[in-house]
Tab-separated table of C-alpha atoms in Angstrom:
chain	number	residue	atom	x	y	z
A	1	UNK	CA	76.380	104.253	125.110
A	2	UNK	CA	78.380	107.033	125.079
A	3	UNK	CA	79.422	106.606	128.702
A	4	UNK	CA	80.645	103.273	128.665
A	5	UNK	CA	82.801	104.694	124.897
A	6	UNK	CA	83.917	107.366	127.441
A	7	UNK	CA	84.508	104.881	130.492
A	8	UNK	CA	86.468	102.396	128.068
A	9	UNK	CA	89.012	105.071	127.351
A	10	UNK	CA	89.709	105.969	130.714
A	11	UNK	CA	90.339	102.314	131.584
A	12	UNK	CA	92.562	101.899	128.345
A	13	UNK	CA	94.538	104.628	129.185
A	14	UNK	CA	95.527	103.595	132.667
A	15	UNK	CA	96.471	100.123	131.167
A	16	UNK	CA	98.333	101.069	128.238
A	17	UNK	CA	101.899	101.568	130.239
A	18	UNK	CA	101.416	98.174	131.244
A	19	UNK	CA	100.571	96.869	127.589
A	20	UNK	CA	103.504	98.735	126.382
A	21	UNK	CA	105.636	96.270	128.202
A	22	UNK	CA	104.445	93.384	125.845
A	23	UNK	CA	103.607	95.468	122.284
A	24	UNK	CA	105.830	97.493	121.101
A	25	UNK	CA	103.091	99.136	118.795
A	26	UNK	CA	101.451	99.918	121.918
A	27	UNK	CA	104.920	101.466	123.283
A	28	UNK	CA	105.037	103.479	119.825
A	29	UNK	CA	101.598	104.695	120.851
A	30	UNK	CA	102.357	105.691	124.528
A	31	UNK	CA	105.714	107.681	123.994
A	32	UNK	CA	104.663	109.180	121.522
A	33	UNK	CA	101.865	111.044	123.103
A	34	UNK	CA	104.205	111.396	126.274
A	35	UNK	CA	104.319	115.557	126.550
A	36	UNK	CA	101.623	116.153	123.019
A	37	UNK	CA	100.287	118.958	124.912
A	38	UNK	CA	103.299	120.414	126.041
A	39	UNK	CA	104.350	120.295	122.493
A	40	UNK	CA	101.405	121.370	120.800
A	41	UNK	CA	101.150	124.477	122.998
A	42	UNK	CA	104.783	125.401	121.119
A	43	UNK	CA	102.179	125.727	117.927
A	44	UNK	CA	101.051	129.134	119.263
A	45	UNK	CA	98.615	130.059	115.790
A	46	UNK	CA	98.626	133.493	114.289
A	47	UNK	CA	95.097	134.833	115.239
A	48	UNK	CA	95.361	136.606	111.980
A	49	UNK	CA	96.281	133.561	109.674
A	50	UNK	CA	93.073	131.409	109.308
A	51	UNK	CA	94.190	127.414	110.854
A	52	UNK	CA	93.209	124.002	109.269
A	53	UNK	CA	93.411	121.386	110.545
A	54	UNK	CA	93.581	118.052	108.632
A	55	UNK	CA	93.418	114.576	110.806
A	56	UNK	CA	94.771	111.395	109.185
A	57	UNK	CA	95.255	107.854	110.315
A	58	UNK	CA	98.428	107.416	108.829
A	59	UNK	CA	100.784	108.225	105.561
A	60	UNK	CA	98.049	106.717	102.869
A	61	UNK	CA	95.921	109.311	104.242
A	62	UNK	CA	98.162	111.873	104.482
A	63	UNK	CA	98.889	111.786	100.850
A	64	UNK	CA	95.306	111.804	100.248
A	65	UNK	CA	95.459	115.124	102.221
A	66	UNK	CA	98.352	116.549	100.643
A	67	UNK	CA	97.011	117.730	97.624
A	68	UNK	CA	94.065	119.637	99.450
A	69	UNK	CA	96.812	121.160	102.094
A	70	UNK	CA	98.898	122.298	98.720
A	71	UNK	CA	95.996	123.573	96.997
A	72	UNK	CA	95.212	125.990	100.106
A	73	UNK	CA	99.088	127.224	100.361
A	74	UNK	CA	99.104	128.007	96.960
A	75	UNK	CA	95.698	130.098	96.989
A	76	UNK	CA	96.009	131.631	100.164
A	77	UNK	CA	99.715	131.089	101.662
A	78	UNK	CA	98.860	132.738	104.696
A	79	UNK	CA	96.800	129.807	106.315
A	80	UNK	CA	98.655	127.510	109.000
A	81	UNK	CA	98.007	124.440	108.732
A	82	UNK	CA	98.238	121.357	110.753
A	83	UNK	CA	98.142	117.772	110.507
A	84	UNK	CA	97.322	115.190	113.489
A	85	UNK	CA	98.653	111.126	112.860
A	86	UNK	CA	96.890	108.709	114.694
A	87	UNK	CA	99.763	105.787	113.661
A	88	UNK	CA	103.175	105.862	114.376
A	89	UNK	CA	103.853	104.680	111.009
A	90	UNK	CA	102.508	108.213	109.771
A	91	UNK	CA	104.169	110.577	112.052
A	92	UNK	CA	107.365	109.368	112.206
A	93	UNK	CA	108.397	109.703	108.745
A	94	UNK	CA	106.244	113.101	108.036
A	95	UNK	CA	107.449	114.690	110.962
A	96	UNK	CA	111.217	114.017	109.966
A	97	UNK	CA	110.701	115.143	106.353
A	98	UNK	CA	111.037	119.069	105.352
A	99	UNK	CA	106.752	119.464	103.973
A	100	UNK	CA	106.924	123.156	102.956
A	101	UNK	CA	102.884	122.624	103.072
A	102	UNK	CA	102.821	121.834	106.674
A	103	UNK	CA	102.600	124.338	109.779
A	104	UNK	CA	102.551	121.798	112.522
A	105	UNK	CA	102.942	117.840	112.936
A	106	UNK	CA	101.332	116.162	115.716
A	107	UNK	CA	99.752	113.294	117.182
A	108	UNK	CA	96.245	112.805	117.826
A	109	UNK	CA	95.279	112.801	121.858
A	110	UNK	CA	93.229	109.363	122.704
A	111	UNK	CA	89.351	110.540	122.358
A	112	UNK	CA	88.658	112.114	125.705
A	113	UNK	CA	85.806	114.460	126.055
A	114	UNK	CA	88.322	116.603	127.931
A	115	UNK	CA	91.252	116.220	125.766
A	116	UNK	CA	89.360	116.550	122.761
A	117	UNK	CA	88.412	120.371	124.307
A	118	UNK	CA	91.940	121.096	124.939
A	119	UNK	CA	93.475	120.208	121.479
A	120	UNK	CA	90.566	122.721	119.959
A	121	UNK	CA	91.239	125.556	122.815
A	122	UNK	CA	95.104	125.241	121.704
A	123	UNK	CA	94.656	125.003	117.642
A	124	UNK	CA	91.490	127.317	117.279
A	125	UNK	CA	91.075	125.837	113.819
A	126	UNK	CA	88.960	127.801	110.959
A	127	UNK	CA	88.182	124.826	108.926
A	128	UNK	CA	88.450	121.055	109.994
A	129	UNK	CA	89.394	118.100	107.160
A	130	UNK	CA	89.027	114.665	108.695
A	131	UNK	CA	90.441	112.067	105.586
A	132	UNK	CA	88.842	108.825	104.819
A	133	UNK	CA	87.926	107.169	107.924
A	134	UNK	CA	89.621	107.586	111.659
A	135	UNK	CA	86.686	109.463	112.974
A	136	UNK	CA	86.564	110.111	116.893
A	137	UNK	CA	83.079	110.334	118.140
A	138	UNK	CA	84.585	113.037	121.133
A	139	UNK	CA	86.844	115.037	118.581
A	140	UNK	CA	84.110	115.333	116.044
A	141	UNK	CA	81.439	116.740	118.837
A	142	UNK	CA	83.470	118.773	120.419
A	143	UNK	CA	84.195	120.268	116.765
A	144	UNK	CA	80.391	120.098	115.639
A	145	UNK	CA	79.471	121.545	118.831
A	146	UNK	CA	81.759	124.746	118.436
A	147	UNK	CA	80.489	125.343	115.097
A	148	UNK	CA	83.732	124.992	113.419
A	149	UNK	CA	82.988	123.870	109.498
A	150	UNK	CA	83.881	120.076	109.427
A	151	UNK	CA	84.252	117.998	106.475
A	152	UNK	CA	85.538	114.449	105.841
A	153	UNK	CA	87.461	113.716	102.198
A	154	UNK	CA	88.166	110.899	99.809
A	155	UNK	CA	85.630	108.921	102.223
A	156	UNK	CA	85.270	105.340	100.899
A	157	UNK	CA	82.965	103.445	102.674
A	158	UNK	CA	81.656	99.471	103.338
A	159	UNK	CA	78.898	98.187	104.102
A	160	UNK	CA	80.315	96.026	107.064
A	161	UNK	CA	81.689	99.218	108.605
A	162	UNK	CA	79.241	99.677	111.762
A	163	UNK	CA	77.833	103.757	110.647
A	164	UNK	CA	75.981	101.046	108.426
A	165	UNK	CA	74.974	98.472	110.964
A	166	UNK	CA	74.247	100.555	114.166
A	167	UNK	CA	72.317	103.275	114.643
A	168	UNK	CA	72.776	106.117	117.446
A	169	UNK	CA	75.753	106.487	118.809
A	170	UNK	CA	77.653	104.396	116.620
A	171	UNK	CA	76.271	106.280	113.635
A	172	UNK	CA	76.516	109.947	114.727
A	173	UNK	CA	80.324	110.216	113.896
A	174	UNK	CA	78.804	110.713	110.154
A	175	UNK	CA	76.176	113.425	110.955
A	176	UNK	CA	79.198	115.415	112.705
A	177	UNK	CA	80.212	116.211	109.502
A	178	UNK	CA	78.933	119.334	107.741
A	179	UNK	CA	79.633	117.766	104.454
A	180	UNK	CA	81.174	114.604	102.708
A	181	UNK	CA	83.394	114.107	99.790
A	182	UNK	CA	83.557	110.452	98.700
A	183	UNK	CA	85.353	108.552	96.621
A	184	UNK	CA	83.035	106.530	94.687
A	185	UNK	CA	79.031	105.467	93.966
A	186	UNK	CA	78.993	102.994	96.217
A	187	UNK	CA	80.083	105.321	99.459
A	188	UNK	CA	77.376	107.452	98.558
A	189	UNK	CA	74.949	105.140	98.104
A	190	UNK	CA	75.293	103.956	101.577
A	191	UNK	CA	75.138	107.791	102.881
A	192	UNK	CA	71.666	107.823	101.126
A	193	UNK	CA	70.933	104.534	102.679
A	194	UNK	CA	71.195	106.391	106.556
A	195	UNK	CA	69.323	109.685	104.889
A	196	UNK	CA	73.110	111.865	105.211
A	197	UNK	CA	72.370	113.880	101.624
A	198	UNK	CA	74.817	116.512	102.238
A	199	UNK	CA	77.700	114.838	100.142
A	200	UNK	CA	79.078	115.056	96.823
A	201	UNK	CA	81.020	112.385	95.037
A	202	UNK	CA	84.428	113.946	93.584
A	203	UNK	CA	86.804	110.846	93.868
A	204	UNK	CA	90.239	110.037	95.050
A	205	UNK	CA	92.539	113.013	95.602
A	206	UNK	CA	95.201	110.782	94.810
A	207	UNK	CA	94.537	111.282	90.785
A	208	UNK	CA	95.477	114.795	91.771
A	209	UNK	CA	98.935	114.187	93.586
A	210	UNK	CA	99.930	110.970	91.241
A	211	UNK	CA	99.413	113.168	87.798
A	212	UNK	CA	100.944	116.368	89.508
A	213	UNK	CA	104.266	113.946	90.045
A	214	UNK	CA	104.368	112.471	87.082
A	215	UNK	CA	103.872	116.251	85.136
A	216	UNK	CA	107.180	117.101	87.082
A	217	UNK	CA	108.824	113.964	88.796
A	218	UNK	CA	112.510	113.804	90.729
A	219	UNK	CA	115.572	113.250	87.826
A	220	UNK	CA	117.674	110.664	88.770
A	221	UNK	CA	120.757	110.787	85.674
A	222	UNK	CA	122.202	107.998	87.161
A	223	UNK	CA	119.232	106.061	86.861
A	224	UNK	CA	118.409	107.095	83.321
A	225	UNK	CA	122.204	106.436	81.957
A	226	UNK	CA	122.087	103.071	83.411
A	227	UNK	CA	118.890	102.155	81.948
A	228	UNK	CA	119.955	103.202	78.616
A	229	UNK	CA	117.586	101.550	76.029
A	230	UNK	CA	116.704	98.480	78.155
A	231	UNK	CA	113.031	97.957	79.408
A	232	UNK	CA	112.426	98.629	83.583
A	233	UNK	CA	110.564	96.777	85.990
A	234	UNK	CA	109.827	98.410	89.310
A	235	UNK	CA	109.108	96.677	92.204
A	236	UNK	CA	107.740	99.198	94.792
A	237	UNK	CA	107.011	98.681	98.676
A	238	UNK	CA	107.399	95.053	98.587
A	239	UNK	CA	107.614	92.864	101.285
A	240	UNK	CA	109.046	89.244	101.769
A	241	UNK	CA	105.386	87.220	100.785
A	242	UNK	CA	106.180	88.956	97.703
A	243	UNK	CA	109.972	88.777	97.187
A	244	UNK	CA	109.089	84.847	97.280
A	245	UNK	CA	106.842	85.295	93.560
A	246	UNK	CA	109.149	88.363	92.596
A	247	UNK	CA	112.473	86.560	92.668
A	248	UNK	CA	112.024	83.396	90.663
A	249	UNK	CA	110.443	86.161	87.724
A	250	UNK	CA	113.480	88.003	87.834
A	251	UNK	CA	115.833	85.201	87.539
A	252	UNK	CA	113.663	84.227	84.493
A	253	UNK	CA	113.842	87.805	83.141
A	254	UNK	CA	117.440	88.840	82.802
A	255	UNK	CA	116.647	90.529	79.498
A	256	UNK	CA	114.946	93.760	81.819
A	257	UNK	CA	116.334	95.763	84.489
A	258	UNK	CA	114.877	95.485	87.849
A	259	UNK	CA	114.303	98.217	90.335
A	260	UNK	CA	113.295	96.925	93.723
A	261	UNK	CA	112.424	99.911	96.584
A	262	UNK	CA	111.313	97.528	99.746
A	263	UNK	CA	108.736	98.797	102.046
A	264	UNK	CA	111.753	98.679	105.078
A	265	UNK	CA	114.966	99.727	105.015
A	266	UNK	CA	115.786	96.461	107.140
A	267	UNK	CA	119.241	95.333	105.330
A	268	UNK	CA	118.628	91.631	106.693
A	269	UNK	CA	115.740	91.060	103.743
A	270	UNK	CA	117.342	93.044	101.511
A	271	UNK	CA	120.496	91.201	101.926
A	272	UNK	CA	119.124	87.739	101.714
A	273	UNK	CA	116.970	88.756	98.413
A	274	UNK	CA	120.175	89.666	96.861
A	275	UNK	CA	121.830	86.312	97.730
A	276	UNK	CA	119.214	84.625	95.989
A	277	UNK	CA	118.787	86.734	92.623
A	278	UNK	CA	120.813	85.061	89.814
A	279	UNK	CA	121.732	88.568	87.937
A	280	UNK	CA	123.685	91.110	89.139
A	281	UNK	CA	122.961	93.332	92.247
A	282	UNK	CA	123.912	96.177	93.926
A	283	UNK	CA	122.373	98.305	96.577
A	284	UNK	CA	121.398	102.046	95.500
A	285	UNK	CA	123.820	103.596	98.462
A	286	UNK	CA	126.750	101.570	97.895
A	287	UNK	CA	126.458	101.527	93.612
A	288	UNK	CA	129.445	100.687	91.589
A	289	UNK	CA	128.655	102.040	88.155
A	290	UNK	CA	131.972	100.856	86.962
A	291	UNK	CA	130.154	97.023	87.220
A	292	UNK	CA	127.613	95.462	85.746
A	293	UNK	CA	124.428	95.849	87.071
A	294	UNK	CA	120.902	93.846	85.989
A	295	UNK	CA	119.079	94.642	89.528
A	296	UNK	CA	119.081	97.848	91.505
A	297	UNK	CA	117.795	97.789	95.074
A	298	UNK	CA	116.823	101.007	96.672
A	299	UNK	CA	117.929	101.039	100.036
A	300	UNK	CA	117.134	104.869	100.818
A	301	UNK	CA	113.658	106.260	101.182
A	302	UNK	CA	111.877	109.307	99.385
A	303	UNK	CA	112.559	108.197	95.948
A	304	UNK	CA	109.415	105.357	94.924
A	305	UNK	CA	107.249	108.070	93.784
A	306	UNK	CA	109.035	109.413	90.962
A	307	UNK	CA	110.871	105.692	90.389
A	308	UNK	CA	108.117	104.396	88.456
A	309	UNK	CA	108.431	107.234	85.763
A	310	UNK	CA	111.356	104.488	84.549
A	311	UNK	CA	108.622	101.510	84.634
A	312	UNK	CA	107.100	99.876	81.782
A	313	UNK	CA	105.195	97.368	84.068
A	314	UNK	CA	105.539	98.093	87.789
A	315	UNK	CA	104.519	95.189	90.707
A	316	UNK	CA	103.220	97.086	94.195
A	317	UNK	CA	103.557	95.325	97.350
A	318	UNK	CA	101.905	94.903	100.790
A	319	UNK	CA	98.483	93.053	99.338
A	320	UNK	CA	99.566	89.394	100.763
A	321	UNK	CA	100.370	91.195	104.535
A	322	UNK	CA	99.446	94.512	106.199
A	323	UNK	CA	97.781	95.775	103.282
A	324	UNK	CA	97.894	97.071	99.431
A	325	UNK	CA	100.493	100.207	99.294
A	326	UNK	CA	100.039	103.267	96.665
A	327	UNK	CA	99.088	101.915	93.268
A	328	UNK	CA	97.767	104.893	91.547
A	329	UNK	CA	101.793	106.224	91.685
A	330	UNK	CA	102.506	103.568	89.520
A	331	UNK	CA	99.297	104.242	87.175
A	332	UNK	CA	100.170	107.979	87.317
A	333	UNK	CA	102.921	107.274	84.704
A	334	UNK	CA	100.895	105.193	82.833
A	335	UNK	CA	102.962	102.386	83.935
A	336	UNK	CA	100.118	98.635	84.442
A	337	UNK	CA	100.895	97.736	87.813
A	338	UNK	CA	100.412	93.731	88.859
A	339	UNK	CA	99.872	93.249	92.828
A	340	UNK	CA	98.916	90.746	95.069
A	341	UNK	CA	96.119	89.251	96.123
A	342	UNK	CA	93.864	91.711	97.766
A	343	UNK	CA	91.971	90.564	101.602
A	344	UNK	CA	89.903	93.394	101.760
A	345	UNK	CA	89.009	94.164	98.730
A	346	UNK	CA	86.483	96.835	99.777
A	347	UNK	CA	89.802	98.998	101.768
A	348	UNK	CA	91.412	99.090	98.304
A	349	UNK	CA	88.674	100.272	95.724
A	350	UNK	CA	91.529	101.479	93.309
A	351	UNK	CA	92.624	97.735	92.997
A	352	UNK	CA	89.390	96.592	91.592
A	353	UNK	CA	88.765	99.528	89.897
A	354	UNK	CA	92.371	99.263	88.146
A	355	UNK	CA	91.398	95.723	87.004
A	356	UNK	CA	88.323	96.916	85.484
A	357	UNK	CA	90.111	99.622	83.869
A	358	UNK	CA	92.527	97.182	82.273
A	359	UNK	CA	95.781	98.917	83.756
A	360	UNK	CA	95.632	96.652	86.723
A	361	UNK	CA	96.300	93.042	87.487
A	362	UNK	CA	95.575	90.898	90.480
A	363	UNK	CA	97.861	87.672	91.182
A	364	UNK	CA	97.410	84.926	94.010
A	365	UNK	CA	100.516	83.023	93.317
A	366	UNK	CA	103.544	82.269	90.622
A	367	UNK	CA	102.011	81.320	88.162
A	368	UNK	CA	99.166	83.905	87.959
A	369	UNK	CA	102.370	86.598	88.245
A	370	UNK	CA	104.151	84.590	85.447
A	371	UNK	CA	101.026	84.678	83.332
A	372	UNK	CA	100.013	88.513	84.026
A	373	UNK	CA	103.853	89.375	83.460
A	374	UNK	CA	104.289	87.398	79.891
A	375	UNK	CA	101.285	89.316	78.775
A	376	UNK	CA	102.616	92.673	79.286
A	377	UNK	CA	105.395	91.608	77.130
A	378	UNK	CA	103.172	91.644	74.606
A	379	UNK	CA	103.334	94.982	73.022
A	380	UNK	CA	99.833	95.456	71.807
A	381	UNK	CA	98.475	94.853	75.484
A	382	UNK	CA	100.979	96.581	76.948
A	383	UNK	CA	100.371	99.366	75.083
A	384	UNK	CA	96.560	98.759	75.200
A	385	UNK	CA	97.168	98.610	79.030
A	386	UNK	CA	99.575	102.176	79.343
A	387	UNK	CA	96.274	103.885	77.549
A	388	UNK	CA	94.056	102.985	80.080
A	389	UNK	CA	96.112	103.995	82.758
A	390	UNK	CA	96.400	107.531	81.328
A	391	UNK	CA	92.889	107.765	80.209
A	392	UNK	CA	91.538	106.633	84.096
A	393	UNK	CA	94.070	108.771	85.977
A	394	UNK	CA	93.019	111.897	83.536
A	395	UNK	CA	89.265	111.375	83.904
A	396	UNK	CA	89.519	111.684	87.969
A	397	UNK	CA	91.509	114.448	88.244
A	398	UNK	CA	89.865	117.960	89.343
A	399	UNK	CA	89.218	116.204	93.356
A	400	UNK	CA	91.182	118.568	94.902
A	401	UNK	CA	89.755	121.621	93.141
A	402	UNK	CA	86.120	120.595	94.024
A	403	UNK	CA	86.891	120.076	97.566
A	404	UNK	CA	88.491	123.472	97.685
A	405	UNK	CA	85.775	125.184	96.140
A	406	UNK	CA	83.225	123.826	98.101
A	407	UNK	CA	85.127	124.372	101.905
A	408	UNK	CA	86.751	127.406	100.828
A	409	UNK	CA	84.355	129.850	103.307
A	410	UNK	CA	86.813	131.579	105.083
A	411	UNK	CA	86.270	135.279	105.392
């Protein structure tokens, strides 16, 4: 099997310049990794400063990383350390923003047996993180093979992935792994289902980064004066499938303030949503305090993460298209956080878990929104609901520290 995994790639390769032409994901994909070795070579490590090496898929994973990556630059600042993307959607923004935690930003090479040797003859790494999922059978043996300590984090498995379903080949991208940090009881009840016993449940990294923002988030005076003493609704990384539920709420809520940060900073969207909200609008970049504002869009990225400090109820986006974006930011301030209705359910375990918890709050349509919304008014559950939030976020923190203590064997 591994042959015909090995032959596929060569085949995909040659045709991707030709699928470029019709995907422009695809062209993303191909340019991207036009010159990676080239560039990587520029990386040149310190063969006296220890390298790790963390591979994500894309920016969820990479801020399941982050805390990990900050927790090793704070106890030993003289590691290097590297992170490959496999999307577009990851590396782009990461390698345009200044992360004092980061070393190096690169792609990951397709999953060549020979490509996957050159990457490790360039970075030597000390210590190898893969995060979640994205494992490469080629990259992983190559890595196994060298002895090189290799560890996967904030793994959250299903039982429809195929590590579960196949055996051999299809499974061995698991028993790469020295050791496994998962997320919840259910990933590691799957590991004992295969016999892998050399994991230990810590949870979602995440708890770690969310409460570390909200212990010290981004001040935005402008923000705060405008707010004054009127309640806040954020609306973070939303899309159009749910600027259709969102807008008819806020034209039926004109005693809050609204804070809308879209997932893209396409103006067309944000343009039309503005046409059809009934209060006043203004876009962050362009704001007029001297006027009257009711909604605020953010139309300038880096901020979301520290917006929802000003939330009493936040809505998340993404859950009716691509996919559910970062709820636990939300939760981190002890802000209940409604979102859509999730497809995969088993991708997002924070979602369900949030429900449980009573700090989160699934919605399929208007009127569930409406319904979910009028009951946060309510002070006693939304107070009952800001408690749990607190009380789930502080009982998972401590991830990062685990994982540190346990892959912490450099010399």
């Amino acid at each position: 099997m591994q042959w015909i995994y090995n032959f596929f790639l060569r085949v995909v390769e040659f045709l991707f310049p030709v699928a470029a032409i019709f995907s422009t994901k695809i062209a993303d994909f191909v340019k991207g990794r036009e010159g990676l070795f080239k560039r990587l070579r520029t990386f040149a490590p310190d063969a006296e400063r220890p390298v790790i090496w963390f591979h994500v898929a894309s920016l969820g994973e990479y801020e399941q990383a982050r805390p990990v990556m900050s927790l090793w630059k704070r106890r030993k600042p003289e590691v290097q350390i590297l992170v490959s993307f496999f999307s577009p959607s990851g590396f782009e923004p990461i390698s345009k923003r200044n992360e004092p935690v980061l070393d190096f930003v690169t792609y990951l090479p397709l999953d060549r047996p020979g490509y996957a040797r050159e990457f490790l003859d360039i970075v030597r790494p000390d210590i190898i993180y893969f995060v979640k999922y994205d494992l490469w059978f080629n990259f992983l043996k190559e890595s196994s093979s060298r002895g090189i300590p290799l560890y996967l984090i904030s793994a959250s498995f299903r039982e429809d992935q195929v590590y579960f379903r196949r055996k051999r080949f299809f499974r061995a991208p698991i028993f790469f792994f020295d050791h496994i940090f998962t997320q919840n009881e259910e990933s590691a009840e799957l590991l004992e289902g295969i016999d892998f016993r050399s994991y230990t449940r810590v949870g979602d990294t995440r708890f770690d980064r969310v409460a570390e923002t909200a212990r010290a988030p981004k001040r935005f005076p402008q923000i705060e004066t405008w707010l004054g003493e009127k309640p806040a609704v954020v609306l973070g990384s939303v899309w159009q499938e749910d600027m259709d539920l969102l807008i008819p709420l806020i034209n039926q809520n004109q005693d809050f303030k609204w804070i809308i940060a879209p997932h893209s900073m396409n103006p067309g969207p944000m343009q039309n949503w503005k046409s059809q909200i009934k209060a006043s609008c203004q876009f962050y970049t362009s704001w007029d305090q001297t006027k009257t504002t009711e909604v605020l869009i953010i139309d300038t990225i880096g901020m979301l993460a520290s917006l929802y400090q000003f939330a009493q109820v936040s809505y998340v986006g993404g859950a009716f298209g691509e996919g559910l974006h970062n709820i636990l930011e939300s939760i981190g301030f002890g802000a209940p956080v409604i979102f859509g209705k999730v497809r995969k359910a088993g991708k997002f375990p924070e979602a369900q878990e949030s429900i449980k918890q009573g700090c989160g709050f699934e919605v399929e349509d208007f009127l569930a929104l409406k319904t979910a919304f009028d009951s946060l008014k309510n002070p006693e559950n939304l107070e009952r609901s800001r408690i749990s939030a607190n009380s789930w976020v502080e009982s998972n923190r401590g991830a990062t520290e685990r994982i540190l203590d346990f892959t912490d064997n450099l010399q």
